Amino acid sequence: MVRQGSVIYNPYNQEQFTFLQTHASTGGAYLQIAAVVGPGGETACGAHRHRHPLQEEKFIVHSGSLWMQSGNTARLYHAGDQVVIPPGTAHAWRNGSHTEPLHFTYEIAPAMQWESILETLWSLSQKGAFNRRGIPCFLQLAATLHRYPDHCYMAGVPVTLQKWAFRMLAVLAKWLGYRPFHKYRGVGGL
């Protein structure tokens, strides 16, 4: 279980999240994370166009450059810049530099169970369960996203179709031994 001060690390792209505020500390209002992404890092959560139907995301850049595609616009953000992604907006993000790390504060509101999804993804990365592109197998992703509905969907595919597919694939995933949640046991020792 994630607590204030917990640290999770994704070795795939040197992505470290330190939880400043959690679901528990804000009464579910929001989740706040101090984030560092290694040079050229495409994040496990943000590299592919996706949308959060009920949650607003905020990125506050402290150093480095954040590449963000939101809607049909893509640009780099630098120290002092702030980006807000409204609920339902298709977007993707990554470190915009191949030589410098990116440091930023990340907020998502409401928190819902987003920290459990992050803990699961980083746990899988620690176990080497990501492919070359830094994502878990689709059956694992389906099991997790079915367990936590209305958190994240791929852009460009109807949400109702994804919900149906995740429900069907989650049954197969369970039968094959995939679990929707994985406890993180790496850096920070949650």
C-alpha positions as semicolon CSV with decimal commas, in nm:
position;residue;x (nm);y (nm);z (nm)
1;M;0,000;0,000;0,000
2;V;0,134;0,340;-0,100
3;R;0,190;0,591;0,181
4;Q;0,319;0,949;0,192
5;G;0,692;0,933;0,127
6;S;0,675;0,598;-0,056
7;V;0,913;0,574;-0,352
8;I;0,861;0,354;-0,656
9;Y;1,115;0,308;-0,934
10;N;1,074;0,185;-1,290
11;P;1,412;0,060;-1,416
12;Y;1,288;0,050;-1,776
13;N;1,329;0,427;-1,814
14;Q;1,475;0,541;-1,481
15;E;1,136;0,675;-1,374
16;Q;1,106;0,742;-1,000
17;F;0,790;0,857;-0,824
18;T;0,785;0,984;-0,464
19;F;0,434;1,010;-0,322
20;L;0,387;1,353;-0,163
21;Q;0,011;1,320;-0,111
22;T;-0,191;0,999;-0,133
23;H;-0,553;0,895;-0,152
24;A;-0,547;0,849;0,225
25;S;-0,384;1,185;0,305
26;T;-0,623;1,386;0,084
27;G;-0,942;1,192;0,151
28;G;-0,938;1,082;-0,213
29;A;-0,935;1,439;-0,347
30;Y;-0,606;1,404;-0,535
31;L;-0,273;1,226;-0,563
32;Q;0,052;1,429;-0,576
33;I;0,387;1,288;-0,687
34;A;0,741;1,423;-0,721
35;A;0,855;1,262;-1,045
36;V;1,192;1,211;-1,214
37;V;1,217;1,054;-1,560
38;G;1,557;0,960;-1,703
39;P;1,693;1,105;-2,029
40;G;1,479;1,008;-2,327
41;G;1,241;0,819;-2,100
42;E;0,902;0,730;-2,234
43;T;0,689;0,673;-1,931
44;A;0,501;0,354;-1,860
45;C;0,189;0,559;-1,806
46;G;0,215;0,837;-2,057
47;A;0,396;0,720;-2,370
48;H;0,085;0,603;-2,555
49;R;-0,212;0,829;-2,625
50;H;-0,466;0,771;-2,354
51;R;-0,741;0,947;-2,162
52;H;-0,866;0,962;-1,805
53;P;-1,245;1,003;-1,828
54;L;-1,298;1,129;-1,472
55;Q;-0,962;1,270;-1,368
56;E;-0,774;1,594;-1,431
57;E;-0,394;1,579;-1,453
58;K;-0,151;1,859;-1,373
59;F;0,221;1,864;-1,457
60;I;0,448;2,131;-1,303
61;V;0,795;2,123;-1,461
62;H;1,090;2,197;-1,229
63;S;1,382;2,112;-1,460
64;G;1,437;1,941;-1,793
65;S;1,175;1,936;-2,067
66;L;0,836;1,769;-2,079
67;W;0,705;1,673;-2,422
68;M;0,326;1,673;-2,415
69;Q;0,075;1,597;-2,685
70;S;-0,272;1,706;-2,580
71;G;-0,553;1,686;-2,832
72;N;-0,395;1,781;-3,165
73;T;-0,119;1,998;-3,013
74;A;0,231;1,884;-2,918
75;R;0,496;2,100;-2,753
76;L;0,783;2,109;-2,506
77;Y;0,740;2,254;-2,158
78;H;1,032;2,374;-1,946
79;A;1,109;2,479;-1,586
80;G;0,827;2,691;-1,446
81;D;0,568;2,570;-1,699
82;Q;0,246;2,406;-1,588
83;V;0,019;2,188;-1,801
84;V;-0,336;2,088;-1,707
85;I;-0,507;1,803;-1,892
86;P;-0,887;1,812;-1,846
87;P;-1,078;1,487;-1,793
88;G;-1,142;1,296;-2,115
89;T;-0,865;1,468;-2,315
90;A;-0,647;1,237;-2,525
91;H;-0,281;1,292;-2,444
92;A;0,067;1,140;-2,427
93;W;0,385;1,258;-2,256
94;R;0,752;1,178;-2,208
95;N;1,087;1,332;-2,123
96;G;1,160;1,570;-2,410
97;S;1,538;1,543;-2,370
98;H;1,770;1,257;-2,457
99;T;2,047;1,399;-2,237
100;E;1,883;1,552;-1,927
101;P;1,647;1,406;-1,667
102;L;1,300;1,556;-1,628
103;H;1,188;1,667;-1,278
104;F;0,825;1,761;-1,225
105;T;0,534;1,748;-0,984
106;Y;0,239;1,540;-1,100
107;E;-0,114;1,569;-0,965
108;I;-0,423;1,372;-1,059
109;A;-0,767;1,455;-0,920
110;P;-0,964;1,282;-0,793
111;A;-0,715;1,020;-0,674
112;M;-0,951;0,723;-0,719
113;Q;-0,726;0,411;-0,713
114;W;-0,456;0,554;-0,942
115;E;-0,181;0,481;-0,688
116;S;-0,271;0,109;-0,700
117;I;-0,237;0,111;-1,079
118;L;0,102;0,285;-1,054
119;E;0,218;0,042;-0,784
120;T;0,117;-0,251;-1,006
121;L;0,294;-0,113;-1,315
122;W;0,617;-0,034;-1,130
123;S;0,608;-0,374;-0,957
124;L;0,583;-0,541;-1,298
125;S;0,874;-0,332;-1,428
126;Q;1,084;-0,440;-1,128
127;K;1,004;-0,803;-1,209
128;G;1,112;-0,757;-1,572
129;A;0,757;-0,809;-1,698
130;F;0,767;-0,516;-1,943
131;N;0,837;-0,562;-2,313
132;R;1,101;-0,369;-2,512
133;R;0,863;-0,072;-2,537
134;G;0,816;-0,052;-2,161
135;I;0,465;-0,188;-2,124
136;P;0,330;-0,505;-1,962
137;C;0,163;-0,774;-2,170
138;F;-0,187;-0,687;-2,284
139;L;-0,353;-0,958;-2,069
140;Q;-0,191;-0,811;-1,757
141;L;-0,298;-0,461;-1,857
142;A;-0,654;-0,580;-1,925
143;A;-0,673;-0,750;-1,583
144;T;-0,553;-0,435;-1,407
145;L;-0,766;-0,187;-1,602
146;H;-1,074;-0,407;-1,559
147;R;-1,012;-0,412;-1,182
148;Y;-0,989;-0,030;-1,179
149;P;-1,251;0,088;-1,433
150;D;-1,283;0,449;-1,550
151;H;-0,920;0,533;-1,469
152;C;-0,746;0,508;-1,806
153;Y;-0,839;0,414;-2,163
154;M;-0,649;0,414;-2,490
155;A;-0,728;0,709;-2,716
156;G;-0,891;0,632;-3,050
157;V;-1,081;0,322;-2,935
158;P;-1,439;0,356;-2,804
159;V;-1,448;0,326;-2,424
160;T;-1,745;0,087;-2,432
161;L;-1,548;-0,148;-2,659
162;Q;-1,244;-0,130;-2,427
163;K;-1,459;-0,202;-2,119
164;W;-1,608;-0,505;-2,292
165;A;-1,266;-0,626;-2,411
166;F;-1,107;-0,574;-2,067
167;R;-1,392;-0,769;-1,904
168;M;-1,350;-1,064;-2,144
169;L;-0,969;-1,059;-2,134
170;A;-0,966;-1,027;-1,753
171;V;-1,144;-1,365;-1,732
172;L;-0,880;-1,522;-1,957
173;A;-0,601;-1,344;-1,769
174;K;-0,727;-1,478;-1,435
175;W;-0,748;-1,829;-1,579
176;L;-0,386;-1,794;-1,698
177;G;-0,270;-1,674;-1,355
178;Y;-0,247;-1,297;-1,406
179;R;-0,339;-1,087;-1,102
180;P;-0,488;-0,737;-1,136
181;F;-0,278;-0,593;-0,851
182;H;0,090;-0,641;-0,768
183;K;0,249;-0,511;-0,450
184;Y;0,566;-0,311;-0,511
185;R;0,873;-0,446;-0,329
186;G;1,155;-0,251;-0,492
187;V;1,324;0,080;-0,401
188;G;1,151;0,243;-0,106
189;G;1,015;-0,091;0,022
190;L;0,643;-0,012;0,020
